[in-house]
Short mmCIF file of C-alpha atoms in Angstrom, two decimals:
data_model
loop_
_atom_site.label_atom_id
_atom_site.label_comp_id
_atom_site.label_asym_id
_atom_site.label_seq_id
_atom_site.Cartn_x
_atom_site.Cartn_y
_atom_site.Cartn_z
CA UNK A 419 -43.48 57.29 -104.00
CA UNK A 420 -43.76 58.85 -100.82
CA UNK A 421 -41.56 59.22 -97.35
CA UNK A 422 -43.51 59.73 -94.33
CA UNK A 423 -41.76 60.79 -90.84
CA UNK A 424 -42.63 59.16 -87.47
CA UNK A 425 -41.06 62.29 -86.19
CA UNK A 426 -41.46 65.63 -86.74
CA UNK A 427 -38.32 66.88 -88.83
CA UNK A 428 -36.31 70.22 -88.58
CA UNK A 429 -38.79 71.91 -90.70
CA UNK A 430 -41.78 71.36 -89.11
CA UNK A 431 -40.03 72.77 -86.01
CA UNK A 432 -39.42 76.31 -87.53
CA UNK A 433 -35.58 75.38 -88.22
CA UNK A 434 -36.27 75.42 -92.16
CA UNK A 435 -34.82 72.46 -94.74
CA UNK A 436 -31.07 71.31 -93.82
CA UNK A 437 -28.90 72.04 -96.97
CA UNK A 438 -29.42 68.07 -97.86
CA UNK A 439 -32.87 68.99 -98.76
CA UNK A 440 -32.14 72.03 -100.50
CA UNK A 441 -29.51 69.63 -102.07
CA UNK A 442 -32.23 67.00 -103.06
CA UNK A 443 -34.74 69.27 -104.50
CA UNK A 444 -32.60 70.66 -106.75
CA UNK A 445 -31.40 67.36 -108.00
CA UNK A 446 -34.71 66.25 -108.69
CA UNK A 447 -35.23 69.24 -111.04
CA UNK A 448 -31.95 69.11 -112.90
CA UNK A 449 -32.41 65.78 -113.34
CA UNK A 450 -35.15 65.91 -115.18
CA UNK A 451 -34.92 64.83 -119.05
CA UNK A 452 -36.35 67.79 -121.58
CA UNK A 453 -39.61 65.12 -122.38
CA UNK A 454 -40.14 64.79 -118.79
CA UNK A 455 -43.85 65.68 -117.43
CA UNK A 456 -44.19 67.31 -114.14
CA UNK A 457 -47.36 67.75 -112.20
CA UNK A 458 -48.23 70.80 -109.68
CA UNK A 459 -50.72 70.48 -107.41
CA UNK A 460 -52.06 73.00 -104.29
CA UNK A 461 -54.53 72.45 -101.58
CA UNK A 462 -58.33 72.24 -102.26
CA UNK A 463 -59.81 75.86 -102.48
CA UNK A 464 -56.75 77.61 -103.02
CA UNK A 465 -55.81 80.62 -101.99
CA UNK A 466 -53.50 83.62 -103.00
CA UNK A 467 -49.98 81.44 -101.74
CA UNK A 468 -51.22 78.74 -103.07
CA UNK A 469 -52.04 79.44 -106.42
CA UNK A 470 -49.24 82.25 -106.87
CA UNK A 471 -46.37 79.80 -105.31
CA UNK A 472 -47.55 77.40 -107.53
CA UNK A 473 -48.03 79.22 -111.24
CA UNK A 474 -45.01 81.22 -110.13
CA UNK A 475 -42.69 77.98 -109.75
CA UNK A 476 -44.57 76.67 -112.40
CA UNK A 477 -43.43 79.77 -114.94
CA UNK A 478 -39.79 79.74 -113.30
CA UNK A 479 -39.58 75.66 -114.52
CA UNK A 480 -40.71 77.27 -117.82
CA UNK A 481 -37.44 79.16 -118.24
CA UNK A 482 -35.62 76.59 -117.05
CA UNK A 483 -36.86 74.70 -119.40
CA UNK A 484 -38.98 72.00 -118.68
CA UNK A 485 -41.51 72.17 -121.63
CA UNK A 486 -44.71 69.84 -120.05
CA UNK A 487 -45.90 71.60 -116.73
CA UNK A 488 -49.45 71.24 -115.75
CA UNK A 489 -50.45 72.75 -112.94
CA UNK A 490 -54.17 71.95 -111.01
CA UNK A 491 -56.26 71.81 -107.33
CA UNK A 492 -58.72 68.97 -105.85
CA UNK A 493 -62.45 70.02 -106.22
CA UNK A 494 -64.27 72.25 -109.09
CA UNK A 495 -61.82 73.98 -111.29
CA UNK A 496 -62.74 77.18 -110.38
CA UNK A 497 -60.56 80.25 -109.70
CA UNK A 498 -61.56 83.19 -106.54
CA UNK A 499 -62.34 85.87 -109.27
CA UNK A 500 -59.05 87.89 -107.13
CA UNK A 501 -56.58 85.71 -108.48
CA UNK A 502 -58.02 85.38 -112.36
CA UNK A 503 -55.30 87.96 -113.67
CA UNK A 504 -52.80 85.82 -112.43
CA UNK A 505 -50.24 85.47 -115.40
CA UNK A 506 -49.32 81.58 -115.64
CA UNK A 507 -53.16 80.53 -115.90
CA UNK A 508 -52.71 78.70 -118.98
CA UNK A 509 -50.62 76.29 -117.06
CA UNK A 510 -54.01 74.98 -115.14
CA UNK A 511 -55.79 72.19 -115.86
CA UNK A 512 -59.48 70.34 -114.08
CA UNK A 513 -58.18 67.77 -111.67
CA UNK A 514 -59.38 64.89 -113.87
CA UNK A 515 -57.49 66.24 -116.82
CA UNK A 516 -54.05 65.92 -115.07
CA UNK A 517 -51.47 63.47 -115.67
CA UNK A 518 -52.08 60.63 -114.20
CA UNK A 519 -48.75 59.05 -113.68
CA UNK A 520 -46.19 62.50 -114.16
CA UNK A 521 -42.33 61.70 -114.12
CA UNK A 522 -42.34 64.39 -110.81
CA UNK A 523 -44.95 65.62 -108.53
CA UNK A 524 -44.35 69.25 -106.31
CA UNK A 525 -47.38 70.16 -103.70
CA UNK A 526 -47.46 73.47 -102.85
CA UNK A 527 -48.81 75.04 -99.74
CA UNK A 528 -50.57 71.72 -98.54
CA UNK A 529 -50.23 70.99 -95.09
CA UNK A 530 -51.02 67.37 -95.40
CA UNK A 531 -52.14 65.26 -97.73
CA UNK A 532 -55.77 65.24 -97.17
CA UNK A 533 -55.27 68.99 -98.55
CA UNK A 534 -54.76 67.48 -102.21
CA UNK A 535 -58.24 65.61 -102.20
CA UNK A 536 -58.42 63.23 -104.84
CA UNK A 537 -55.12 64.29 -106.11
CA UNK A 538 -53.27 62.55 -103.41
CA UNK A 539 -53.25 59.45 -105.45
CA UNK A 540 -50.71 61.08 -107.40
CA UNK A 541 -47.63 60.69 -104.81
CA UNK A 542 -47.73 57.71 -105.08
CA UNK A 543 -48.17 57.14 -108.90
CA UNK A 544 -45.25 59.91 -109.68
CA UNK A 545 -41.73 58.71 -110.28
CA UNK A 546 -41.08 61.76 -107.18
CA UNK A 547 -43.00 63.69 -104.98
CA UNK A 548 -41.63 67.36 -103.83
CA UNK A 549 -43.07 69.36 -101.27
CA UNK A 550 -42.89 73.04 -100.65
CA UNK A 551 -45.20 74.53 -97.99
CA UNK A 552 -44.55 76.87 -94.70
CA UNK A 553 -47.08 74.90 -91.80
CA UNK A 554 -45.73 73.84 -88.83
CA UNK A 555 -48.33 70.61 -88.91
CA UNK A 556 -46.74 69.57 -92.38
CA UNK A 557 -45.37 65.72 -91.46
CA UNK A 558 -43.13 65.36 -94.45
CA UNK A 559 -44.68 63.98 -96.71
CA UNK A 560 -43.34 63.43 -99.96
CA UNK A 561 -40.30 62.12 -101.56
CA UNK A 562 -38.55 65.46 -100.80
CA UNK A 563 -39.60 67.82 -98.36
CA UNK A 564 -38.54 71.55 -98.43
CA UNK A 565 -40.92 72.75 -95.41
CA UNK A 566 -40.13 75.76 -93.37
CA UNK A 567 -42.38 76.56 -90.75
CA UNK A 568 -40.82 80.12 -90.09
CA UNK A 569 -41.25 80.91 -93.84
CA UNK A 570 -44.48 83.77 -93.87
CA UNK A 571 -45.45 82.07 -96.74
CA UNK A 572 -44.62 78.93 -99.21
CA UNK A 573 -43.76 81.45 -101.99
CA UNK A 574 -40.48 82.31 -99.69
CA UNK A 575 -39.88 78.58 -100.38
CA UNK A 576 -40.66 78.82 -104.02
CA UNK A 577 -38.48 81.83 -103.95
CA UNK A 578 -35.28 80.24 -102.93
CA UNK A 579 -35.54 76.73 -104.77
CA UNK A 580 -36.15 79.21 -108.06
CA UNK A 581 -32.85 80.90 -106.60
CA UNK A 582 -30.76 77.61 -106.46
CA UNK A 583 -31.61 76.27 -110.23
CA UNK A 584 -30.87 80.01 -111.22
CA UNK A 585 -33.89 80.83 -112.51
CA UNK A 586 -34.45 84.80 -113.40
CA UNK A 587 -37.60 86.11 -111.65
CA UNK A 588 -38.91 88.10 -114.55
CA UNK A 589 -42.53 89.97 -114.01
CA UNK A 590 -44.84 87.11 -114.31
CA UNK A 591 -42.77 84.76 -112.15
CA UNK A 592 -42.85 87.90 -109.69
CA UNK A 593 -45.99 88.88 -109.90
CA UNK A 594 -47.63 85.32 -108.71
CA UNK A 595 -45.04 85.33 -105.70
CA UNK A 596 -45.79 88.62 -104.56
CA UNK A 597 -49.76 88.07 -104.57
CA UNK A 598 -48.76 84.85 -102.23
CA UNK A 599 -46.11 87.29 -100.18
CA UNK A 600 -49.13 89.47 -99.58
CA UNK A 601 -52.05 87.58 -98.90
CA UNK A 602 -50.06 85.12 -96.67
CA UNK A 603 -48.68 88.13 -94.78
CA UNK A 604 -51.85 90.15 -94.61
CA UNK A 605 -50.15 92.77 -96.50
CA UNK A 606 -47.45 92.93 -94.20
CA UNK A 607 -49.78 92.83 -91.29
CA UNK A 608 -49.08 89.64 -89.84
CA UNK A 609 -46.53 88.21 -87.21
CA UNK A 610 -44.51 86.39 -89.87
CA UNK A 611 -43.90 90.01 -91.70
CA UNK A 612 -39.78 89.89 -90.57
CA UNK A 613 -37.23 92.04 -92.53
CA UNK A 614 -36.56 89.25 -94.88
CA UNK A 615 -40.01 89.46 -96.24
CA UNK A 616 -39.79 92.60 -97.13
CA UNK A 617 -36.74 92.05 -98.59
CA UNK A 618 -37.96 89.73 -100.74
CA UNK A 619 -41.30 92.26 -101.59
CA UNK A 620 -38.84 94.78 -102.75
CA UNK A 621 -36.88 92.23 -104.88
CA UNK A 622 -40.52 91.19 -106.32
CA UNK A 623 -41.40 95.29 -106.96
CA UNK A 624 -37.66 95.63 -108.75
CA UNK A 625 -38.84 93.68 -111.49
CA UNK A 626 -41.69 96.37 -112.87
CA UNK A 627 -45.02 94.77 -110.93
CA UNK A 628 -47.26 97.51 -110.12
CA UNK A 629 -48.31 96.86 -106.27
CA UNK A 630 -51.11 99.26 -106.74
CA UNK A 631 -52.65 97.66 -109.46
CA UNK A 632 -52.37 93.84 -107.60
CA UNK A 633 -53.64 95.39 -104.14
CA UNK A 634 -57.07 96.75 -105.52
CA UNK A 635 -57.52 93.17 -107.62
CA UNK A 636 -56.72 91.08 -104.91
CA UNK A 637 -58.17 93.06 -101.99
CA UNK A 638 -60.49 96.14 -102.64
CA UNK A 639 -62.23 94.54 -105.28
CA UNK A 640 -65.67 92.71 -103.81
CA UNK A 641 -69.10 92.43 -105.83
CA UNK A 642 -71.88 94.48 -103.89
CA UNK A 643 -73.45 91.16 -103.20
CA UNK A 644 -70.61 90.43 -101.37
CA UNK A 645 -70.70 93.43 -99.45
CA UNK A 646 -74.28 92.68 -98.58
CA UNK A 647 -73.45 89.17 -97.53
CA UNK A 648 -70.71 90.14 -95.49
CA UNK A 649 -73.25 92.12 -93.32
CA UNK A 650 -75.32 90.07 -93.20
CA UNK A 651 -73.06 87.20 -91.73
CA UNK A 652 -71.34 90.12 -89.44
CA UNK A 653 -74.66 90.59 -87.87
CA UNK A 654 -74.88 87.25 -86.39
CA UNK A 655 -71.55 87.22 -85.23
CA UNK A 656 -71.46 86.30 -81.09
CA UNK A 657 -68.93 86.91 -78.67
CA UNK A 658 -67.73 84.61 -75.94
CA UNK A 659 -65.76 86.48 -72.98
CA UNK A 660 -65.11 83.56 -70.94
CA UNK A 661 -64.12 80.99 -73.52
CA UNK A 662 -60.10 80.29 -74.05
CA UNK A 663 -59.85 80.81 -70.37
CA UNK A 664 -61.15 84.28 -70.43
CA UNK A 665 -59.17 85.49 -73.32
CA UNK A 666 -62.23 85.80 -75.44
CA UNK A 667 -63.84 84.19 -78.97
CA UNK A 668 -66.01 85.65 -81.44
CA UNK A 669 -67.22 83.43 -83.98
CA UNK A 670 -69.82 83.67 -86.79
CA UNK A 671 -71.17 81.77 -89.57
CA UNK A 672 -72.08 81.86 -93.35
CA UNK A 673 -74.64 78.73 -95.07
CA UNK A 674 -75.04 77.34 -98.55
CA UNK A 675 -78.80 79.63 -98.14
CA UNK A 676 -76.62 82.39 -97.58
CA UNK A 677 -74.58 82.27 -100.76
CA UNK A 678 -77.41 81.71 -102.97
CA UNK A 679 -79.40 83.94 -101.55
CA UNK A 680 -76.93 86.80 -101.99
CA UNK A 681 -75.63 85.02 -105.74
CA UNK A 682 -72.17 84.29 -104.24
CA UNK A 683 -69.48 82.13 -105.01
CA UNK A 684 -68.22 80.62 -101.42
CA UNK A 685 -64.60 82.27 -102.25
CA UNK A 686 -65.53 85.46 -101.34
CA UNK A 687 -65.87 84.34 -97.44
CA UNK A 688 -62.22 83.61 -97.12
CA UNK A 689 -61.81 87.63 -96.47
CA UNK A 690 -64.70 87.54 -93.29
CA UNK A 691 -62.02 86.28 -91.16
CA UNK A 692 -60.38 89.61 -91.49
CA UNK A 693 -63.52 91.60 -90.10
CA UNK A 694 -63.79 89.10 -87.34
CA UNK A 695 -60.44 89.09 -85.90
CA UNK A 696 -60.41 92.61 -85.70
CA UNK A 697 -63.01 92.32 -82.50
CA UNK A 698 -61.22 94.11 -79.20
CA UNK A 699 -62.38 91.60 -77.06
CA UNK A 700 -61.77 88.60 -78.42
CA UNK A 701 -57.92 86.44 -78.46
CA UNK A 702 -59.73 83.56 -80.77
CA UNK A 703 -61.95 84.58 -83.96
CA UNK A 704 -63.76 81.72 -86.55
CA UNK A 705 -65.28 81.74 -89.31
CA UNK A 706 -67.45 78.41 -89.93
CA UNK A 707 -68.66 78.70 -93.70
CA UNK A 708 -70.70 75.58 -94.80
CA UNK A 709 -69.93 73.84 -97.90
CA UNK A 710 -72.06 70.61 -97.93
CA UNK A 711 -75.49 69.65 -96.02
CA UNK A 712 -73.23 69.20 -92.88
CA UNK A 713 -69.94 69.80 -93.62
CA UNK A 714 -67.87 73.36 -92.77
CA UNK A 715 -64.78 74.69 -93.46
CA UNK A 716 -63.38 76.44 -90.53
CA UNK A 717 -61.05 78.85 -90.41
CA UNK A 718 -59.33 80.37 -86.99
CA UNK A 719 -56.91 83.16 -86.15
CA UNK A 720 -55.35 84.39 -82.54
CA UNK A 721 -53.85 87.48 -81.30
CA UNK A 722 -51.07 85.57 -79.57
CA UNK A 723 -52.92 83.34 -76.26
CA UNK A 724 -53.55 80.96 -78.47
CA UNK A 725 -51.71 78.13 -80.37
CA UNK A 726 -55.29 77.74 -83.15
CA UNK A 727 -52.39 75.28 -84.82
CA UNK A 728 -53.29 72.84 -82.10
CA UNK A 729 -57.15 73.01 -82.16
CA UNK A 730 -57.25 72.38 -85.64
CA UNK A 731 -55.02 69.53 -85.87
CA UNK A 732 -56.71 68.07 -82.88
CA UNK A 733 -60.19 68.37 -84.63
CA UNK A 734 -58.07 67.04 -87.86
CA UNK A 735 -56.72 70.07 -89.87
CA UNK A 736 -53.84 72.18 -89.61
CA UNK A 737 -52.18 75.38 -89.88
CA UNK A 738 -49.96 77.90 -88.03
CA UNK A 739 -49.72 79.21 -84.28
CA UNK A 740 -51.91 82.10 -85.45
CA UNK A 741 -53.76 80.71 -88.54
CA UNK A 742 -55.23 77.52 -89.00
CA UNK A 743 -58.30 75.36 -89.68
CA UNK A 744 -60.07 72.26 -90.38
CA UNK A 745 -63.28 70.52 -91.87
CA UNK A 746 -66.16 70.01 -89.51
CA UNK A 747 -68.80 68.18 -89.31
CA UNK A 748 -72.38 68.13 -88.10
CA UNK A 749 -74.34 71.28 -87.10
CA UNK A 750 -73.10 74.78 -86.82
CA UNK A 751 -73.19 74.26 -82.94
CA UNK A 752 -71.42 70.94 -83.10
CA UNK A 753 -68.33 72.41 -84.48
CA UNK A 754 -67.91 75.53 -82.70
CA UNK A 755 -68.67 73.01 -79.68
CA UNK A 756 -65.70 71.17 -80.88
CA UNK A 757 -63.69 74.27 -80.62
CA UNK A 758 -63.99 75.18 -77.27
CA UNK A 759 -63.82 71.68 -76.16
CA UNK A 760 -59.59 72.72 -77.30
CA UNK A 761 -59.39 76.40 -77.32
CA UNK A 762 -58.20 75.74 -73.28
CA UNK A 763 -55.47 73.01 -74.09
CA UNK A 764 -53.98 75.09 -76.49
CA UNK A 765 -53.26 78.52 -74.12
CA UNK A 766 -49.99 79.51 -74.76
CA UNK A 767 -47.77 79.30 -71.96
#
């Protein structure tokens, strides 16, 4: 069963869950009987908050000892080779294998419900739904909505709800929310990186987790195909000085071709972005990385002119002031057409 909002509520405006929420969540976990059978579920290609918020909870409801936890993502059941040391794997099932009717649904990290794919079905065949996530563009919707769109990332969420059912964060639980801490955050890079974060990093590193050892799996490692891909996507990268009202964007793109050409899975992609954005001249930076005959995903970041958060709800996704996206469709040129067609209505102040 599932609430929706005709308004946006206090978290989607950066205020964080009232204490009623915090309040409801809880109740829906203690209330659970020891043969209940709860289902996680995180957006469709999932990334390092996604997964990690999600096996991390999913090890915390462990301890606290809920005994049937499956834990799964829309689309192929296949894991970005980063985030295949992640302790709590065992949890994850294919999307077809999970339960069809569990006694309590919690999405993680999914700004709407599009984001679950053909997992959505199961909000409304749950006897709950709970939502944790962090994006501004999140309506509310599910049963219970813990959504804090000033949050760096939905493990901070994860984090406290863990807190309130006084659940121990042991190494594995810690682990999975400090790969989500730190890929969310850019390794501390990002706007969002506020003393509390690392606050909660250093609580994370108290346990024993080697950050070392998770910072060369999750981010120095690449296969040299990847490497060669990478350049060869960064050398058709093009730069538009007078787009956004003069503040600049520099966009490139990657194809199916490309992938097979260079025997690569399309997770590896999700770190071009990084490259991209890096460009002096440029407020606006995309990535448009195909995944059918003419569909792309898109993904967007800004310096700070821009709200990319409105462009990619506009054009039907979602995201955050400085990170966002959405599914395109048509050519290359089509969608990156799309995008300028918004990149002027959504100049910040």
């Amino acid at each position: 069963m599932t609430s929706t909002a005709s308004a946006p509520f206090a978290g989607a405006a950066g205020l964080g869950p009232a204490e009623a929420d915090w309040a409801a969540a809880e109740a829906l976990v203690r209330a659970l009987p020891p043969t209940a059978r709860v289902l996680l579920i995180c957006h469709i290609n999932p990334d390092g908050d996604a997964l990690g918020s999600m096996l991390g909870f999913g090890l915390g409801l462990r301890q606290f000892g809920v005994r049937d936890v499956q834990a799964t993502f829309p689309g192929p059941p296949e894991l970005p080779e980063p985030f295949r040391g992640l302790p709590g794997l065992d949890l994850l099932v294919p999307a077809d294998a999970a339960d069809p009717a569990p006694d309590l649904v919690i999405c993680f990290d999914a700004a709407s419900e599009s984001r679950l794919g053909e997992l959505a079905g199961r909000l409304s065949s749950a006897g709950a739904a709970l939502v944790l996530d962090h994006h501004a563009s999140n309506p509310g919707f599910g049963t219970v909505n813990l959504v804090d769109a000033g949050a760096a990332a939905t493990s901070v969420v994860a984090e406290q709800l863990l807190a309130r059912l006084g659940v121990v964060v042991d190494p594995a639980i810690a682990e999975c929310l400090y790969v989500a801490l730190t890929t969310d955050t850019g390794s501390f890079r990002f706007e969002a990186t506020t003393p509390a974060v690392h606050e909660m990093a250093a609580r994370l590193l108290a346990t024993g987790i080697s950050p070392g050892d998770i910072s060369r799996r999750v981010f120095d490692t690449r296969p040299f195909g990847a490497v060669r891909l990478f350049g060869e996507v960064l050398g058709r990268a093009r730069l538009e000085p007078a787009a956004a009202g003069g503040r600049g964007l520099v966009w490139t793109f990657a194809t199916l071709d490309d992938l097979a050409r260079h025997d690569q899975r399309p997770y590896v992609l999700e770190a071009l972005i990084d490259s991209v954005r890096c460009t002096a001249e440029a407020d606006v930076s995309c990535v448009v990385k195909q995944t059918k005959p003419a569909e792309w995903a898109v993904s967007m970041r800004s310096k700070g002119a821009v709200d990319v958060s409105r462009v990619a709800v506009a054009l039907g996704g979602g995201g955050h002031t400085f990170a966002a996206g959405f599914t395109g469709r048509g050519t290359v040129e089509q969608v990156v057409e799309s995008i300028r067609g918004q990149l002027d209505a959504a100049l910040i102040g």
